[in-house]
PDB file of C-alpha atoms in Angstrom:
ATOM      1  CA  UNK A   1      10.538 -50.348  -2.794  1.00 64.00           C
ATOM      2  CA  UNK A   2      10.965 -50.577  -5.668  1.00 79.00           C
ATOM      3  CA  UNK A   3       9.514 -47.384  -7.047  1.00 88.00           C
ATOM      4  CA  UNK A   4      10.666 -45.288  -4.014  1.00 91.00           C
ATOM      5  CA  UNK A   5      13.322 -43.243  -4.485  1.00 94.00           C
ATOM      6  CA  UNK A   6      14.841 -43.008  -0.838  1.00 96.00           C
ATOM      7  CA  UNK A   7      15.587 -46.766  -1.164  1.00 95.00           C
ATOM      8  CA  UNK A   8      16.829 -46.052  -4.880  1.00 96.00           C
ATOM      9  CA  UNK A   9      20.217 -43.769  -3.212  1.00 97.00           C
ATOM     10  CA  UNK A  10      21.100 -46.254  -1.349  1.00 97.00           C
ATOM     11  CA  UNK A  11      20.837 -48.011  -4.335  1.00 96.00           C
ATOM     12  CA  UNK A  12      23.195 -45.794  -6.416  1.00 97.00           C
ATOM     13  CA  UNK A  13      26.270 -45.818  -3.672  1.00 97.00           C
ATOM     14  CA  UNK A  14      25.328 -49.684  -4.021  1.00 95.00           C
ATOM     15  CA  UNK A  15      26.333 -49.397  -7.505  1.00 95.00           C
ATOM     16  CA  UNK A  16      28.955 -46.683  -6.973  1.00 96.00           C
ATOM     17  CA  UNK A  17      30.781 -48.526  -4.572  1.00 95.00           C
ATOM     18  CA  UNK A  18      30.907 -52.177  -6.532  1.00 93.00           C
ATOM     19  CA  UNK A  19      29.588 -53.782  -3.767  1.00 92.00           C
ATOM     20  CA  UNK A  20      27.046 -57.304  -3.538  1.00 90.00           C
ATOM     21  CA  UNK A  21      23.773 -56.797  -1.909  1.00 91.00           C
ATOM     22  CA  UNK A  22      19.996 -58.993  -2.039  1.00 90.00           C
ATOM     23  CA  UNK A  23      16.997 -56.492  -2.675  1.00 89.00           C
ATOM     24  CA  UNK A  24      14.086 -57.665  -0.480  1.00 89.00           C
ATOM     25  CA  UNK A  25      11.095 -55.225  -1.490  1.00 86.00           C
ATOM     26  CA  UNK A  26       7.752 -55.070  -0.505  1.00 87.00           C
ATOM     27  CA  UNK A  27       4.330 -53.045  -0.495  1.00 83.00           C
ATOM     28  CA  UNK A  28       4.237 -49.929   1.290  1.00 85.00           C
ATOM     29  CA  UNK A  29       0.548 -49.312   0.684  1.00 83.00           C
ATOM     30  CA  UNK A  30       0.276 -52.937   2.638  1.00 86.00           C
ATOM     31  CA  UNK A  31       3.212 -52.951   4.649  1.00 91.00           C
ATOM     32  CA  UNK A  32       4.395 -56.414   6.241  1.00 92.00           C
ATOM     33  CA  UNK A  33       4.574 -56.737   9.531  1.00 94.00           C
ATOM     34  CA  UNK A  34       8.171 -57.784   9.229  1.00 94.00           C
ATOM     35  CA  UNK A  35       9.115 -54.521   8.216  1.00 95.00           C
ATOM     36  CA  UNK A  36       8.254 -52.783  11.454  1.00 95.00           C
ATOM     37  CA  UNK A  37      10.678 -55.239  12.712  1.00 94.00           C
ATOM     38  CA  UNK A  38      13.248 -54.164  11.306  1.00 95.00           C
ATOM     39  CA  UNK A  39      12.033 -50.925  11.015  1.00 95.00           C
ATOM     40  CA  UNK A  40       9.867 -49.227  13.992  1.00 95.00           C
ATOM     41  CA  UNK A  41       8.504 -46.449  11.270  1.00 95.00           C
ATOM     42  CA  UNK A  42       7.991 -48.084   9.081  1.00 94.00           C
ATOM     43  CA  UNK A  43       9.695 -46.485   6.004  1.00 94.00           C
ATOM     44  CA  UNK A  44      12.435 -47.751   3.659  1.00 95.00           C
ATOM     45  CA  UNK A  45      15.376 -47.947   3.311  1.00 96.00           C
ATOM     46  CA  UNK A  46      16.362 -50.930   5.987  1.00 96.00           C
ATOM     47  CA  UNK A  47      19.992 -52.075   5.596  1.00 97.00           C
ATOM     48  CA  UNK A  48      20.322 -55.277   7.347  1.00 96.00           C
ATOM     49  CA  UNK A  49      23.986 -56.775   8.310  1.00 93.00           C
ATOM     50  CA  UNK A  50      24.888 -59.455  10.517  1.00 91.00           C
ATOM     51  CA  UNK A  51      21.403 -59.930  11.766  1.00 91.00           C
ATOM     52  CA  UNK A  52      21.615 -56.015  13.020  1.00 95.00           C
ATOM     53  CA  UNK A  53      19.458 -53.205  11.058  1.00 96.00           C
ATOM     54  CA  UNK A  54      19.879 -49.651  10.253  1.00 97.00           C
ATOM     55  CA  UNK A  55      17.563 -46.942   8.578  1.00 97.00           C
ATOM     56  CA  UNK A  56      17.121 -43.181   6.829  1.00 96.00           C
ATOM     57  CA  UNK A  57      18.347 -43.456   3.268  1.00 96.00           C
ATOM     58  CA  UNK A  58      21.396 -40.646   4.274  1.00 96.00           C
ATOM     59  CA  UNK A  59      21.909 -42.502   7.042  1.00 97.00           C
ATOM     60  CA  UNK A  60      22.631 -46.020   5.383  1.00 97.00           C
ATOM     61  CA  UNK A  61      24.147 -44.530   2.730  1.00 97.00           C
ATOM     62  CA  UNK A  62      27.197 -43.089   3.876  1.00 97.00           C
ATOM     63  CA  UNK A  63      27.457 -46.042   6.337  1.00 97.00           C
ATOM     64  CA  UNK A  64      28.220 -47.803   3.864  1.00 97.00           C
ATOM     65  CA  UNK A  65      30.411 -45.785   2.022  1.00 97.00           C
ATOM     66  CA  UNK A  66      32.071 -44.801   5.303  1.00 95.00           C
ATOM     67  CA  UNK A  67      32.729 -48.705   5.751  1.00 95.00           C
ATOM     68  CA  UNK A  68      33.538 -50.273   2.787  1.00 93.00           C
ATOM     69  CA  UNK A  69      36.335 -48.511   0.637  1.00 87.00           C
ATOM     70  CA  UNK A  70      34.417 -50.444  -2.788  1.00 82.00           C
ATOM     71  CA  UNK A  71      35.597 -48.690  -5.681  1.00 80.00           C
ATOM     72  CA  UNK A  72      36.071 -45.087  -3.986  1.00 89.00           C
ATOM     73  CA  UNK A  73      34.621 -43.299  -1.571  1.00 94.00           C
ATOM     74  CA  UNK A  74      32.151 -41.104  -2.086  1.00 97.00           C
ATOM     75  CA  UNK A  75      32.390 -38.430   0.948  1.00 97.00           C
ATOM     76  CA  UNK A  76      33.160 -35.128  -0.587  1.00 96.00           C
ATOM     77  CA  UNK A  77      37.565 -35.367   1.544  1.00 94.00           C
ATOM     78  CA  UNK A  78      37.661 -31.350   2.260  1.00 96.00           C
ATOM     79  CA  UNK A  79      35.498 -30.696   5.510  1.00 97.00           C
ATOM     80  CA  UNK A  80      33.770 -27.625   4.257  1.00 97.00           C
ATOM     81  CA  UNK A  81      32.484 -27.909   0.999  1.00 97.00           C
ATOM     82  CA  UNK A  82      31.616 -31.021   2.290  1.00 96.00           C
ATOM     83  CA  UNK A  83      29.353 -29.298   4.753  1.00 97.00           C
ATOM     84  CA  UNK A  84      28.424 -26.204   1.713  1.00 98.00           C
ATOM     85  CA  UNK A  85      27.258 -29.746  -0.197  1.00 98.00           C
ATOM     86  CA  UNK A  86      25.197 -31.036   3.808  1.00 97.00           C
ATOM     87  CA  UNK A  87      23.425 -27.464   3.750  1.00 98.00           C
ATOM     88  CA  UNK A  88      23.081 -27.171  -0.949  1.00 98.00           C
ATOM     89  CA  UNK A  89      20.858 -30.445   0.565  1.00 98.00           C
ATOM     90  CA  UNK A  90      18.591 -28.678   2.352  1.00 97.00           C
ATOM     91  CA  UNK A  91      18.364 -26.318  -0.609  1.00 97.00           C
ATOM     92  CA  UNK A  92      17.358 -29.207  -3.176  1.00 98.00           C
ATOM     93  CA  UNK A  93      14.710 -30.150   0.046  1.00 97.00           C
ATOM     94  CA  UNK A  94      12.927 -27.483  -1.339  1.00 96.00           C
ATOM     95  CA  UNK A  95      12.898 -28.148  -5.394  1.00 96.00           C
ATOM     96  CA  UNK A  96      11.830 -32.078  -3.798  1.00 96.00           C
ATOM     97  CA  UNK A  97       9.650 -30.845  -1.782  1.00 95.00           C
ATOM     98  CA  UNK A  98       8.161 -28.252  -5.037  1.00 94.00           C
ATOM     99  CA  UNK A  99       8.345 -31.771  -7.179  1.00 93.00           C
ATOM    100  CA  UNK A 100       5.429 -33.252  -5.385  1.00 90.00           C
ATOM    101  CA  UNK A 101       3.842 -30.601  -4.985  1.00 89.00           C
ATOM    102  CA  UNK A 102       3.093 -29.487  -7.916  1.00 88.00           C
ATOM    103  CA  UNK A 103       2.509 -33.816  -8.745  1.00 78.00           C
ATOM    104  CA  UNK A 104      -0.202 -33.320  -6.332  1.00 72.00           C
ATOM    105  CA  UNK A 105      -2.135 -29.844  -6.559  1.00 66.00           C
ATOM    106  CA  UNK A 106      -2.778 -30.276 -10.541  1.00 65.00           C
ATOM    107  CA  UNK A 107      -5.284 -28.471 -10.208  1.00 75.00           C
ATOM    108  CA  UNK A 108      -4.712 -24.967  -7.790  1.00 80.00           C
ATOM    109  CA  UNK A 109      -2.966 -22.763  -9.541  1.00 85.00           C
ATOM    110  CA  UNK A 110      -2.070 -20.673  -6.045  1.00 88.00           C
ATOM    111  CA  UNK A 111      -0.584 -23.972  -4.745  1.00 87.00           C
ATOM    112  CA  UNK A 112       1.268 -24.356  -8.704  1.00 88.00           C
ATOM    113  CA  UNK A 113       2.603 -21.519  -8.317  1.00 90.00           C
ATOM    114  CA  UNK A 114       4.326 -21.918  -4.859  1.00 92.00           C
ATOM    115  CA  UNK A 115       5.691 -25.241  -5.717  1.00 93.00           C
ATOM    116  CA  UNK A 116       7.020 -23.806  -8.777  1.00 94.00           C
ATOM    117  CA  UNK A 117       8.893 -21.090  -7.033  1.00 95.00           C
ATOM    118  CA  UNK A 118      10.180 -24.012  -4.565  1.00 96.00           C
ATOM    119  CA  UNK A 119      11.589 -26.092  -7.675  1.00 96.00           C
ATOM    120  CA  UNK A 120      13.156 -22.990  -9.118  1.00 96.00           C
ATOM    121  CA  UNK A 121      14.866 -22.073  -5.718  1.00 97.00           C
ATOM    122  CA  UNK A 122      16.495 -25.338  -5.184  1.00 97.00           C
ATOM    123  CA  UNK A 123      17.554 -25.739  -9.033  1.00 97.00           C
ATOM    124  CA  UNK A 124      19.400 -21.634  -8.238  1.00 97.00           C
ATOM    125  CA  UNK A 125      21.351 -22.874  -5.059  1.00 98.00           C
ATOM    126  CA  UNK A 126      22.776 -26.259  -7.744  1.00 98.00           C
ATOM    127  CA  UNK A 127      23.615 -23.924 -10.849  1.00 98.00           C
ATOM    128  CA  UNK A 128      25.905 -21.522  -7.865  1.00 98.00           C
ATOM    129  CA  UNK A 129      27.296 -23.851  -6.482  1.00 98.00           C
ATOM    130  CA  UNK A 130      27.746 -26.338  -9.540  1.00 98.00           C
ATOM    131  CA  UNK A 131      29.310 -22.386 -11.922  1.00 97.00           C
ATOM    132  CA  UNK A 132      31.009 -21.686  -8.003  1.00 97.00           C
ATOM    133  CA  UNK A 133      33.689 -25.296  -8.814  1.00 96.00           C
ATOM    134  CA  UNK A 134      33.406 -25.305 -11.701  1.00 97.00           C
ATOM    135  CA  UNK A 135      33.038 -29.345 -12.175  1.00 96.00           C
ATOM    136  CA  UNK A 136      30.254 -31.328 -13.578  1.00 98.00           C
ATOM    137  CA  UNK A 137      28.238 -33.342 -10.008  1.00 98.00           C
ATOM    138  CA  UNK A 138      28.283 -32.185  -6.962  1.00 98.00           C
ATOM    139  CA  UNK A 139      30.408 -34.741  -5.198  1.00 95.00           C
ATOM    140  CA  UNK A 140      33.086 -33.299  -8.371  1.00 96.00           C
ATOM    141  CA  UNK A 141      34.891 -34.735 -11.125  1.00 96.00           C
ATOM    142  CA  UNK A 142      32.812 -37.698 -10.167  1.00 96.00           C
ATOM    143  CA  UNK A 143      29.415 -38.231  -8.518  1.00 98.00           C
ATOM    144  CA  UNK A 144      29.550 -38.542  -4.817  1.00 98.00           C
ATOM    145  CA  UNK A 145      27.147 -39.451  -2.406  1.00 98.00           C
ATOM    146  CA  UNK A 146      25.126 -36.321  -2.713  1.00 98.00           C
ATOM    147  CA  UNK A 147      24.980 -36.512  -6.082  1.00 98.00           C
ATOM    148  CA  UNK A 148      22.994 -40.031  -5.950  1.00 98.00           C
ATOM    149  CA  UNK A 149      21.134 -38.096  -2.797  1.00 98.00           C
ATOM    150  CA  UNK A 150      19.598 -35.797  -4.871  1.00 98.00           C
ATOM    151  CA  UNK A 151      19.239 -37.684  -8.460  1.00 98.00           C
ATOM    152  CA  UNK A 152      16.056 -40.587  -7.582  1.00 97.00           C
ATOM    153  CA  UNK A 153      14.125 -37.496  -7.050  1.00 96.00           C
ATOM    154  CA  UNK A 154      15.717 -35.117 -10.559  1.00 97.00           C
ATOM    155  CA  UNK A 155      14.917 -38.492 -12.524  1.00 95.00           C
ATOM    156  CA  UNK A 156      11.232 -38.089 -11.820  1.00 93.00           C
ATOM    157  CA  UNK A 157      11.655 -34.320 -12.314  1.00 94.00           C
ATOM    158  CA  UNK A 158      12.795 -35.573 -15.374  1.00 93.00           C
ATOM    159  CA  UNK A 159       9.184 -37.832 -15.983  1.00 89.00           C
ATOM    160  CA  UNK A 160       6.443 -34.810 -15.345  1.00 87.00           C
ATOM    161  CA  UNK A 161       7.734 -31.518 -15.246  1.00 92.00           C
ATOM    162  CA  UNK A 162      10.736 -31.408 -18.199  1.00 93.00           C
ATOM    163  CA  UNK A 163      10.093 -28.194 -19.508  1.00 92.00           C
ATOM    164  CA  UNK A 164      10.540 -27.045 -16.006  1.00 91.00           C
ATOM    165  CA  UNK A 165      14.804 -28.409 -16.041  1.00 94.00           C
ATOM    166  CA  UNK A 166      14.811 -27.346 -19.517  1.00 95.00           C
ATOM    167  CA  UNK A 167      14.252 -23.944 -18.580  1.00 95.00           C
ATOM    168  CA  UNK A 168      17.419 -24.252 -16.641  1.00 96.00           C
ATOM    169  CA  UNK A 169      21.187 -25.134 -18.832  1.00 97.00           C
ATOM    170  CA  UNK A 170      23.364 -25.888 -15.997  1.00 97.00           C
ATOM    171  CA  UNK A 171      20.756 -28.403 -14.484  1.00 97.00           C
ATOM    172  CA  UNK A 172      19.899 -29.820 -17.731  1.00 97.00           C
ATOM    173  CA  UNK A 173      23.909 -30.136 -18.457  1.00 98.00           C
ATOM    174  CA  UNK A 174      23.573 -31.638 -14.844  1.00 98.00           C
ATOM    175  CA  UNK A 175      21.183 -34.008 -16.251  1.00 97.00           C
ATOM    176  CA  UNK A 176      22.639 -35.000 -19.325  1.00 97.00           C
ATOM    177  CA  UNK A 177      26.230 -35.708 -16.930  1.00 98.00           C
ATOM    178  CA  UNK A 178      24.242 -37.746 -14.323  1.00 98.00           C
ATOM    179  CA  UNK A 179      22.797 -39.662 -17.026  1.00 97.00           C
ATOM    180  CA  UNK A 180      26.000 -41.250 -18.068  1.00 97.00           C
ATOM    181  CA  UNK A 181      27.006 -42.556 -14.757  1.00 97.00           C
ATOM    182  CA  UNK A 182      27.239 -46.845 -14.381  1.00 96.00           C
ATOM    183  CA  UNK A 183      25.656 -46.180 -11.084  1.00 96.00           C
ATOM    184  CA  UNK A 184      22.847 -44.240 -12.392  1.00 97.00           C
ATOM    185  CA  UNK A 185      22.342 -46.075 -15.292  1.00 96.00           C
ATOM    186  CA  UNK A 186      22.249 -49.634 -13.422  1.00 93.00           C
ATOM    187  CA  UNK A 187      19.643 -48.319 -10.595  1.00 93.00           C
ATOM    188  CA  UNK A 188      17.230 -46.038 -13.387  1.00 91.00           C
ATOM    189  CA  UNK A 189      14.344 -47.293 -14.496  1.00 86.00           C
ATOM    190  CA  UNK A 190      12.943 -47.004 -18.242  1.00 86.00           C
ATOM    191  CA  UNK A 191      10.427 -44.412 -18.913  1.00 85.00           C
ATOM    192  CA  UNK A 192       7.280 -46.017 -19.525  1.00 86.00           C
ATOM    193  CA  UNK A 193       8.710 -48.628 -16.277  1.00 86.00           C
ATOM    194  CA  UNK A 194       8.369 -45.185 -13.886  1.00 81.00           C
ATOM    195  CA  UNK A 195       5.297 -43.623 -16.616  1.00 82.00           C
ATOM    196  CA  UNK A 196       3.039 -46.965 -15.374  1.00 84.00           C
ATOM    197  CA  UNK A 197       4.122 -46.681 -11.726  1.00 83.00           C
ATOM    198  CA  UNK A 198       2.693 -43.080 -11.748  1.00 78.00           C
ATOM    199  CA  UNK A 199      -0.049 -43.351 -13.616  1.00 81.00           C
ATOM    200  CA  UNK A 200      -0.932 -46.510 -10.474  1.00 81.00           C
ATOM    201  CA  UNK A 201      -0.200 -44.144  -7.826  1.00 77.00           C
ATOM    202  CA  UNK A 202      -2.191 -41.205  -8.980  1.00 74.00           C
ATOM    203  CA  UNK A 203      -5.317 -43.624  -9.812  1.00 77.00           C
ATOM    204  CA  UNK A 204      -4.757 -44.165  -5.928  1.00 76.00           C
ATOM    205  CA  UNK A 205      -3.509 -47.673  -6.016  1.00 78.00           C
ATOM    206  CA  UNK A 206      -0.072 -48.155  -7.052  1.00 77.00           C
ATOM    207  CA  UNK A 207       1.205 -51.152  -8.464  1.00 76.00           C
ATOM    208  CA  UNK A 208       4.022 -52.164  -7.046  1.00 71.00           C
ATOM    209  CA  UNK A 209       5.786 -54.921  -9.225  1.00 73.00           C
ATOM    210  CA  UNK A 210       5.416 -53.383 -13.049  1.00 74.00           C
ATOM    211  CA  UNK A 211       8.395 -54.595 -14.748  1.00 68.00           C
ATOM    212  CA  UNK A 212      11.059 -57.204 -14.416  1.00 64.00           C
ATOM    213  CA  UNK A 213       9.789 -58.581 -11.213  1.00 51.00           C
ATOM    214  CA  UNK A 214      10.227 -62.799  -9.493  1.00 48.00           C
ATOM    215  CA  UNK A 215       7.183 -63.990  -9.418  1.00 48.00           C
ATOM    216  CA  UNK A 216       8.583 -66.568  -7.151  1.00 43.00           C
ATOM    217  CA  UNK A 217      10.471 -64.637  -4.766  1.00 44.00           C
ATOM    218  CA  UNK A 218      10.367 -60.888  -3.966  1.00 50.00           C
ATOM    219  CA  UNK A 219      14.454 -61.269  -2.941  1.00 47.00           C
ATOM    220  CA  UNK A 220      16.683 -60.440  -5.434  1.00 54.00           C
ATOM    221  CA  UNK A 221      21.099 -60.041  -6.126  1.00 50.00           C
ATOM    222  CA  UNK A 222      22.899 -57.756  -7.164  1.00 58.00           C
ATOM    223  CA  UNK A 223      26.213 -59.229  -7.785  1.00 54.00           C
ATOM    224  CA  UNK A 224      29.428 -56.678  -7.947  1.00 53.00           C
ATOM    225  CA  UNK A 225      30.604 -56.364 -11.510  1.00 54.00           C
ATOM    226  CA  UNK A 226      34.193 -57.037 -11.120  1.00 51.00           C
ATOM    227  CA  UNK A 227      32.599 -61.117 -10.863  1.00 41.00           C
TER     228      UNK A 227
END
């Protein structure tokens, strides 16, 4: 769970809105029974509040944005532009699918080409959106919820496919602009930790406790920066 990009989506939103919360990590290769009790699908993230649970990264993230004022509203106010962002995220799913296609089809040239075509298709949609509005982020002048939905995957793309990102000047600038966001800084693993996890994942036996961990408890507290 510590390295799950879908969990990172919710973490980014929590940090962007400066909300106190607890993290409870689990091994997604050997899922504990309590995870299925919280979410019958056995997926993360799961958000528990006052004994009630909801799940799926986009649902939990948008709930947090709607219910907690935090520092600012992360969802785009204009309904039309918000709808455009939803469509863009659908296009960016192609890039995400292509990324994992490249990662898993390392020796199949035809599948790799198909995967790269998907990556480039999603990038083209993002470039078009950013150029249309003339702002650095999908959400405008500051990263919004749509940026936080895509960032965890772009963060991982840079680990394996930075040369592909470098071929797209607009995407490259977007990547570097996102790196300076406080929520991204707070939730980003060091590159060497990412690389270690990727190596264990490819071996078929991913190690989920790489990096800073508390051996005595899977629970960690994240406090508001205002404290």
